[in-house]
PDB file of C-alpha atoms in Angstrom:
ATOM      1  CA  UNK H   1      83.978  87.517 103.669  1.00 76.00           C
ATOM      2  CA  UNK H   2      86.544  88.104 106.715  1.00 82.00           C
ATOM      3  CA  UNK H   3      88.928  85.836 105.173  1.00 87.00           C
ATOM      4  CA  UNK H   4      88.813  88.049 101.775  1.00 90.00           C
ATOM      5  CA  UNK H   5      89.102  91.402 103.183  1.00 91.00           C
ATOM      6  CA  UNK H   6      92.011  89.709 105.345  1.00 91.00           C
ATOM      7  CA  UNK H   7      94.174  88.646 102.552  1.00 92.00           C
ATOM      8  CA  UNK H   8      93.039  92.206 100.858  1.00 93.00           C
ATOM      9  CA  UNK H   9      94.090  94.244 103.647  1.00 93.00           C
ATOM     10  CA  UNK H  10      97.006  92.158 104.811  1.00 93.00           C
ATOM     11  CA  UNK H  11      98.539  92.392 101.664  1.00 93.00           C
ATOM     12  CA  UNK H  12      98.076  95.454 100.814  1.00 94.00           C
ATOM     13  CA  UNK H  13      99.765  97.107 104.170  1.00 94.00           C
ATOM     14  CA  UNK H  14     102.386  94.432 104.239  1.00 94.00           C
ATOM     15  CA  UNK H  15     103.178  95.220 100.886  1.00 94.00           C
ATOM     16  CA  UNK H  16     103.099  98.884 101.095  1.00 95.00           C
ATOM     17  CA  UNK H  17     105.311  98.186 104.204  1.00 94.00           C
ATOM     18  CA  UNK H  18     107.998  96.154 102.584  1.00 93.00           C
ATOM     19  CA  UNK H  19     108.067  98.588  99.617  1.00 94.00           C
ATOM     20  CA  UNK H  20     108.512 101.738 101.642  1.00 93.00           C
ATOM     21  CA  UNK H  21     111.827  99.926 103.690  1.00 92.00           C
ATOM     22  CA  UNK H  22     112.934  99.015 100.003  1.00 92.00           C
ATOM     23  CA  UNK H  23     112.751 102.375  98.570  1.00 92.00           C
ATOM     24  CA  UNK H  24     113.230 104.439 101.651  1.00 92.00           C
ATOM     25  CA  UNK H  25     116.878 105.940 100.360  1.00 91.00           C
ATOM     26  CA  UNK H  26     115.411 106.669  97.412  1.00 91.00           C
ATOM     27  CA  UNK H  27     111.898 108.314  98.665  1.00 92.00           C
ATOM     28  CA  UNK H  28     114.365 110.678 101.177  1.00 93.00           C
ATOM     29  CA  UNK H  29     117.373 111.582  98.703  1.00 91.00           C
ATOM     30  CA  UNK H  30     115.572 114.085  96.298  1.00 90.00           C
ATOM     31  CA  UNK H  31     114.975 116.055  99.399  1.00 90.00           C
ATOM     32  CA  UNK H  32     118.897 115.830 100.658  1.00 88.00           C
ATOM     33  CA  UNK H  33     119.170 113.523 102.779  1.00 90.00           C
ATOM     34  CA  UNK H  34     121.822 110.858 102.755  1.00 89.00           C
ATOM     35  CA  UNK H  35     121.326 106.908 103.043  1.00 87.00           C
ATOM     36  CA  UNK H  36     122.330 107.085 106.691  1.00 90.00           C
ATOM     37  CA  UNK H  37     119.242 109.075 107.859  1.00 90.00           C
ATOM     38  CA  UNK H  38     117.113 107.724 105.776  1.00 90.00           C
ATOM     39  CA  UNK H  39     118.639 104.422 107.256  1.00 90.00           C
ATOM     40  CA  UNK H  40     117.668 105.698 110.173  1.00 91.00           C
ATOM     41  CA  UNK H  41     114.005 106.663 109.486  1.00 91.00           C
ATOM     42  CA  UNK H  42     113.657 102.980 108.230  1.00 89.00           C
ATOM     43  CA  UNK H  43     114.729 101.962 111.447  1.00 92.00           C
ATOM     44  CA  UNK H  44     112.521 104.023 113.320  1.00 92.00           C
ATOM     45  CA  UNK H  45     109.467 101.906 111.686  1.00 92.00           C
ATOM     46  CA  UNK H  46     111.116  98.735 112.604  1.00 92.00           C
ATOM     47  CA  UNK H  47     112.180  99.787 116.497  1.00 94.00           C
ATOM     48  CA  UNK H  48     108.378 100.754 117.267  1.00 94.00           C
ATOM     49  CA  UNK H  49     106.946  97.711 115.594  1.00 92.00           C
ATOM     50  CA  UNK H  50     109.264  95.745 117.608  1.00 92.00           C
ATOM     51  CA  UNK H  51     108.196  97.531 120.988  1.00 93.00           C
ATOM     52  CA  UNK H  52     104.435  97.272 119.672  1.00 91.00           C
ATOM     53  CA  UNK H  53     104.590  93.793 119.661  1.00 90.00           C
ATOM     54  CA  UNK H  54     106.574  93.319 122.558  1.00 91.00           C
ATOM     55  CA  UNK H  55     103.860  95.512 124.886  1.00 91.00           C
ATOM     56  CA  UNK H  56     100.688  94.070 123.126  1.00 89.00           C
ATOM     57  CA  UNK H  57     101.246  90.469 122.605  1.00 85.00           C
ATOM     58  CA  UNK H  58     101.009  89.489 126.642  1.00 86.00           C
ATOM     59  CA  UNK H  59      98.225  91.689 126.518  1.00 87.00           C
ATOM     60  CA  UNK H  60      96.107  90.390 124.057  1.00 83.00           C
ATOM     61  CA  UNK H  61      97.396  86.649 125.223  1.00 79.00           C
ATOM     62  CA  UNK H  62      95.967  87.138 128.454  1.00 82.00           C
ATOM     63  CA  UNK H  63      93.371  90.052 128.497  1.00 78.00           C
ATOM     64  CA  UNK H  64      91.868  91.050 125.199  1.00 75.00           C
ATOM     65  CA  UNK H  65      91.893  88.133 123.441  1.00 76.00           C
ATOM     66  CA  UNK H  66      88.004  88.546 122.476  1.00 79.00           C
ATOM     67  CA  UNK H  67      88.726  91.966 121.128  1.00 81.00           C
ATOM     68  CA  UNK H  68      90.741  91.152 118.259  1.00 84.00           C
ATOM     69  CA  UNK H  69      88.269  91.971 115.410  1.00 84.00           C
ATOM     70  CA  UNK H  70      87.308  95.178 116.660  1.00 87.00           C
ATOM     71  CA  UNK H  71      91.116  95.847 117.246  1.00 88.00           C
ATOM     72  CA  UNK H  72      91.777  95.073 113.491  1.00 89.00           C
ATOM     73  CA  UNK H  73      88.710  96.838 112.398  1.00 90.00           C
ATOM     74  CA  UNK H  74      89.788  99.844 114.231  1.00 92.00           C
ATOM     75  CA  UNK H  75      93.803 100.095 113.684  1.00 92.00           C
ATOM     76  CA  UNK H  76      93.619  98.971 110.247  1.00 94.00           C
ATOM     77  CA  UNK H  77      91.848 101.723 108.525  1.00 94.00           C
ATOM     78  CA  UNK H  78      94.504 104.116 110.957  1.00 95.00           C
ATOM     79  CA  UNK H  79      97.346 102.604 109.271  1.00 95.00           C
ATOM     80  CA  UNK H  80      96.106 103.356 106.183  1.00 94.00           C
ATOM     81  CA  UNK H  81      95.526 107.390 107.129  1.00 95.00           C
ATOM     82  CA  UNK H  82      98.764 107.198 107.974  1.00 95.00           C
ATOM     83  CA  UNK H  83     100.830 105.876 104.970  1.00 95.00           C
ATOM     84  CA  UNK H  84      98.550 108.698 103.175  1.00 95.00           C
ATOM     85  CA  UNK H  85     100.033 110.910 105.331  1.00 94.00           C
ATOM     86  CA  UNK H  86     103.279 110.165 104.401  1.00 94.00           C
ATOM     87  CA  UNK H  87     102.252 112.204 100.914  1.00 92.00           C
ATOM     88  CA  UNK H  88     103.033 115.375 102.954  1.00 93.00           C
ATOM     89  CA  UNK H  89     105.286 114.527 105.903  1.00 92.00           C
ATOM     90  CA  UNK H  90     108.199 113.414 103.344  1.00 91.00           C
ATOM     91  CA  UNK H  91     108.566 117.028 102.153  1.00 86.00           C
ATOM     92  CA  UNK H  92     108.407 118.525 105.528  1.00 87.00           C
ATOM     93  CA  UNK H  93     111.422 117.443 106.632  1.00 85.00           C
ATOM     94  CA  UNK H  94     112.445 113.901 109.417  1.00 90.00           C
ATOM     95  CA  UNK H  95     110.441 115.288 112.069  1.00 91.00           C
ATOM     96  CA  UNK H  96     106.554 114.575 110.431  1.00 92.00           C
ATOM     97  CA  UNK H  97     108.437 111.145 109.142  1.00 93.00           C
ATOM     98  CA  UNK H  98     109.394 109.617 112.601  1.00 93.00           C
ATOM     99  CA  UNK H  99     106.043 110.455 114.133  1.00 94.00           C
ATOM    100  CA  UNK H 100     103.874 108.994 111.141  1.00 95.00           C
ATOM    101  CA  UNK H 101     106.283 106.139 111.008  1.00 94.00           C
ATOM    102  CA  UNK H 102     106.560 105.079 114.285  1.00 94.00           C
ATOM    103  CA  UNK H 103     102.875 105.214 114.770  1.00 95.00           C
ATOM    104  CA  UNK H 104     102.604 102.691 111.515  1.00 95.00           C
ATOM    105  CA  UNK H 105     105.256 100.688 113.012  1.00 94.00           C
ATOM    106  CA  UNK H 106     104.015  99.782 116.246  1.00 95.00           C
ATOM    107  CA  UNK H 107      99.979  99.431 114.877  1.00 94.00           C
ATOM    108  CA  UNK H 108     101.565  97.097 111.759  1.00 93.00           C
ATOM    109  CA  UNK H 109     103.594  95.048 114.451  1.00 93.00           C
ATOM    110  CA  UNK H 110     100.814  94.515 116.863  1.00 92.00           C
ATOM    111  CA  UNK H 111      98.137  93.803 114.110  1.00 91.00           C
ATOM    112  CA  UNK H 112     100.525  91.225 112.585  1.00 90.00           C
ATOM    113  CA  UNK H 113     100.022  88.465 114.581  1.00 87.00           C
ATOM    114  CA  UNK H 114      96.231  89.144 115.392  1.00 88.00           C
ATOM    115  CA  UNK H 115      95.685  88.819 111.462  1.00 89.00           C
ATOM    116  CA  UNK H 116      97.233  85.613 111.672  1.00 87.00           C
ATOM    117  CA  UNK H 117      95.163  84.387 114.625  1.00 86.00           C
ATOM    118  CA  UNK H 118      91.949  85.846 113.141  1.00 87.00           C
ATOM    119  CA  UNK H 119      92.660  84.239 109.576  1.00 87.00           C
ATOM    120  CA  UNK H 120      92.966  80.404 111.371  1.00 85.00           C
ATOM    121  CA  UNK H 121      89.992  81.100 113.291  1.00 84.00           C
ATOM    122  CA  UNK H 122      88.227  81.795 110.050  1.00 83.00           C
ATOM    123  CA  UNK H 123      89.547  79.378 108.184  1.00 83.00           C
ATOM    124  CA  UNK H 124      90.066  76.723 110.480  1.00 80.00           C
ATOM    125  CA  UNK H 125      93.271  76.156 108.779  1.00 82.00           C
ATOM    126  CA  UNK H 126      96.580  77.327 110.220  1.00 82.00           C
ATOM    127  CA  UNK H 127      98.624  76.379 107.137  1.00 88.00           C
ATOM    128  CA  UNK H 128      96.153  77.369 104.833  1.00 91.00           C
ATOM    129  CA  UNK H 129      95.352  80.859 105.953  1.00 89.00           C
ATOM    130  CA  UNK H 130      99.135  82.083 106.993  1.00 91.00           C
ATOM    131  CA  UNK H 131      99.998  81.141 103.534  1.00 93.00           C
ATOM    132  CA  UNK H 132      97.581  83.058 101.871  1.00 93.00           C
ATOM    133  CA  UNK H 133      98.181  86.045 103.902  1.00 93.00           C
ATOM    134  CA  UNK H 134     101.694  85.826 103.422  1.00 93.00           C
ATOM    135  CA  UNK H 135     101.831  85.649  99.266  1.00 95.00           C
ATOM    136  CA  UNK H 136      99.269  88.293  99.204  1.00 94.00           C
ATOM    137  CA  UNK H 137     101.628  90.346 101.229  1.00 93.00           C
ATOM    138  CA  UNK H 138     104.559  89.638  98.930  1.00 94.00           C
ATOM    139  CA  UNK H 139     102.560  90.262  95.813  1.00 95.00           C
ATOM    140  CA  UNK H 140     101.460  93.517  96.804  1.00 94.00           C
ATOM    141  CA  UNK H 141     105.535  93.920  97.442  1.00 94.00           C
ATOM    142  CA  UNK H 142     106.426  92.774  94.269  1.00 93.00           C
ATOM    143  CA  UNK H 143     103.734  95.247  92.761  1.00 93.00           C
ATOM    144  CA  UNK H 144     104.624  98.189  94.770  1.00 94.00           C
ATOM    145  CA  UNK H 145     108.315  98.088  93.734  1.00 92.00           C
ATOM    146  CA  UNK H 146     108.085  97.782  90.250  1.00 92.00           C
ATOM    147  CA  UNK H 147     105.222 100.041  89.474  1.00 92.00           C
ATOM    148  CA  UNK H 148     107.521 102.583  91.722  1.00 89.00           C
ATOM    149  CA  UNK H 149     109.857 102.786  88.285  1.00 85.00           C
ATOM    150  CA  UNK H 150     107.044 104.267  86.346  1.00 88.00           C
ATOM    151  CA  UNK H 151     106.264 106.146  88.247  1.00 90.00           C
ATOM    152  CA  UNK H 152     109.344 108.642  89.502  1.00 90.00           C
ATOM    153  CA  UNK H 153     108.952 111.855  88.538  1.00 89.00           C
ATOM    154  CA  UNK H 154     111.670 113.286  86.031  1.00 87.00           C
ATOM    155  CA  UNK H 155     114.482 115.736  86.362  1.00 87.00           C
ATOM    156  CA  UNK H 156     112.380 118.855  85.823  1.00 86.00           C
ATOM    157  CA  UNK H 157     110.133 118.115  88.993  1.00 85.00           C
ATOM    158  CA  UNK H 158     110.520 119.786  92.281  1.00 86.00           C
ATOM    159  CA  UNK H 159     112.459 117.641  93.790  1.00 88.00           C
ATOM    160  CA  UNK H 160     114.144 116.095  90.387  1.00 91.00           C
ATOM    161  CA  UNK H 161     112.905 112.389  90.348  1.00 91.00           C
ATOM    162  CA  UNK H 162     111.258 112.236  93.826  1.00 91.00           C
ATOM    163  CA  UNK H 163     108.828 109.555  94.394  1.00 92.00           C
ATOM    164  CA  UNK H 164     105.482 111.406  95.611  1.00 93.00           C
ATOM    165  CA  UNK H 165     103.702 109.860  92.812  1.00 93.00           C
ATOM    166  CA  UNK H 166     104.400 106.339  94.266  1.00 93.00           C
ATOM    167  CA  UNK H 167     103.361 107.513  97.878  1.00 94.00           C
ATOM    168  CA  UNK H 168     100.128 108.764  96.448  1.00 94.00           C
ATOM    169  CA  UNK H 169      99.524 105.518  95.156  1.00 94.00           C
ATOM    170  CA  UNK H 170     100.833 103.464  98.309  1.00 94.00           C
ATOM    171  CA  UNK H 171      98.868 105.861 100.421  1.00 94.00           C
ATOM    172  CA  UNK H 172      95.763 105.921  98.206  1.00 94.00           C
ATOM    173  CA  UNK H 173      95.799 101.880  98.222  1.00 93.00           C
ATOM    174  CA  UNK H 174      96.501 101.119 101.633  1.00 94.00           C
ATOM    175  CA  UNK H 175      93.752 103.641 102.848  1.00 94.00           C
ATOM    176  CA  UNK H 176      90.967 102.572 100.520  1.00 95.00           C
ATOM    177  CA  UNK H 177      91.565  98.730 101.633  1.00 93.00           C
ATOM    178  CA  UNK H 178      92.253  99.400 104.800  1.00 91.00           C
ATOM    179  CA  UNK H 179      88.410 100.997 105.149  1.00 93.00           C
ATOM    180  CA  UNK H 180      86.794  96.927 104.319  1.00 91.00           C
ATOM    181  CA  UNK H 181      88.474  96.132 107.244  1.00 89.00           C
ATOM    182  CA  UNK H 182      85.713  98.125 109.300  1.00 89.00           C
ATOM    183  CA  UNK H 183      83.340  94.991 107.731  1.00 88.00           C
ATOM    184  CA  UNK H 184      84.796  92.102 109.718  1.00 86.00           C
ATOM    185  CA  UNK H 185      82.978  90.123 111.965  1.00 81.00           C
ATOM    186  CA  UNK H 186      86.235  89.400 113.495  1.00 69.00           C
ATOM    187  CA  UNK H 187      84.052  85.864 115.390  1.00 71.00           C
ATOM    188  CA  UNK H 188      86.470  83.253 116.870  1.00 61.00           C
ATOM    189  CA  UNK H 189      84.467  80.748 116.490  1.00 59.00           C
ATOM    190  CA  UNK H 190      87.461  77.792 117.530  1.00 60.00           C
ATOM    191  CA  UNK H 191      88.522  79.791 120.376  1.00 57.00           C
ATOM    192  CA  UNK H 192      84.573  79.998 121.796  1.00 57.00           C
ATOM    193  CA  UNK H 193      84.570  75.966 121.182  1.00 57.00           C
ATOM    194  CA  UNK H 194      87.716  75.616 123.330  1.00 57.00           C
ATOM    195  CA  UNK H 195      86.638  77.438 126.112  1.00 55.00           C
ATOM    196  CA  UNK H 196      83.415  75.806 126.231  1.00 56.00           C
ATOM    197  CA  UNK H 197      85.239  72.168 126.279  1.00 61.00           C
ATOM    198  CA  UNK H 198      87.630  73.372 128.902  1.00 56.00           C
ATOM    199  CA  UNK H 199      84.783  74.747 131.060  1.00 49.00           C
ATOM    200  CA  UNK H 200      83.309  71.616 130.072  1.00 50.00           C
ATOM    201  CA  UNK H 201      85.741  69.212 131.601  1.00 49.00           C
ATOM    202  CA  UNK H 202      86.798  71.873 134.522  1.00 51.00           C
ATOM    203  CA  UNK H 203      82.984  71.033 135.601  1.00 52.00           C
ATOM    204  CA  UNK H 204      83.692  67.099 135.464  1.00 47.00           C
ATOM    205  CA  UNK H 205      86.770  67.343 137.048  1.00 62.00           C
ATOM    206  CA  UNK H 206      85.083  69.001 139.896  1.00 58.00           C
ATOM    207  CA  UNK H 207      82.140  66.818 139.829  1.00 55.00           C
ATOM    208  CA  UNK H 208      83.868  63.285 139.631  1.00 58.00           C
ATOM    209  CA  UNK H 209      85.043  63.508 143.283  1.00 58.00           C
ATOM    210  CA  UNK H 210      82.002  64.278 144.693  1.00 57.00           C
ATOM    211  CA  UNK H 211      80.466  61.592 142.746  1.00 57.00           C
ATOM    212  CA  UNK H 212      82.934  59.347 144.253  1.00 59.00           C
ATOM    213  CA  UNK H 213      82.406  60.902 147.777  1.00 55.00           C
ATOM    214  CA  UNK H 214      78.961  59.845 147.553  1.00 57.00           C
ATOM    215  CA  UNK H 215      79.619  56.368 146.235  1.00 58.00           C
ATOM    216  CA  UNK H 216      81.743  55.709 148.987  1.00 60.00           C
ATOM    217  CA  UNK H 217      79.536  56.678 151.580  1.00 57.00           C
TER     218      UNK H 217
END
């Protein structure tokens, strides 16, 4: 069941993320602002993913390594509050925007490759699993985008053909999926073998010379 609610939830955020960069100028101009700041709101998603990953990947390298699944069970559903969020902090000017953003940014960033990691574990398959994960994320994309055509308002709305409708359904999506993540076991099972084989041969290694020692003497 991990590896479901995996491709599920990886999919779905990595598709709500890809969609949001596509359509960003468009989400932002019915309010009046021009491709260069919403250029730049884009880019404020992208700068604190890259610093999330940047800060967290030594750390969970070296340090939290066992905490993975209750990292993904707890950042996931967040994520998913937040591109709900977005609902209201489009219409209340850049402000609400950057913070929700960058937030989203730097969890999405730091949870990618932990998803990865987690999937393998599960699966026990490295080409397997990132593949899955990866077309669900580009058929939520795919789905995202299009269904975004239907579903612009028209020029009587306030703001003429603003996109709220497709942020209630990106929101309402990522948010609902993101919740199963609080269901994963999240249990490295090939990480707890390797650990036991190294401690495993650290004990020979340490053991052989003694052995020795005492054949010697």
């Amino acid at each position: 069941i991990d590896f479901v609610i995996l491709i599920l939830a990886f999919g779905c955020l990595v598709g709500v993320l890809c969609a949001f960069s596509i359509l960003v100028a468009q989400v932002y101009s019915p309010y009046g602002y021009d491709s260069t700041q919403s250029g730049i709101v884009g880019a404020a998603l992208l700068i604190a993913g890259i610093v999330g990953a940047l800060l967290t990947a030594p750390l969970f390298d070296r340090w939290l390594a066992h905490y993975i699944g209750i990292t993904i069970r707890v950042s996931v559903p967040a994520i998913g509050a937040g591109w709900l969020s977005m609902i209201w902090a489009v219409g209340h000017g850049l402000a609400p925007s950057y913070v929700v953003l960058a937030v989203i940014g730097f969890l999405s960033f730091m949870l990618l490759p932990l998803a990865l990691e987690l999937a393998c574990e599960v699966t026990g398959n490295a080409e397997f699993s990132s593949a899955a994960l990866w077309f669900s994320g580009n058929m939520f994309s795919m789905i995202f985008v299009l269904i975004s055509d239907r579903l612009k308002a028209g020029a009587s709305a306030n703001p003429p053909y603003n996109l709220r409708n497709t942020l209630i359904l990106q929101g309402s999506f990522a948010l609902a999926i993101g919740l199963t993540a609080v269901f994963i076991e999240g249990k490295q099972v090939r990480r707890e073998l390797d650990e036991r084989q190294g401690g495993t041969e650290s004990e020979l290694r340490t053991i052989e010379p003694q052995r020795e020692a005492i054949s010697a003497s």
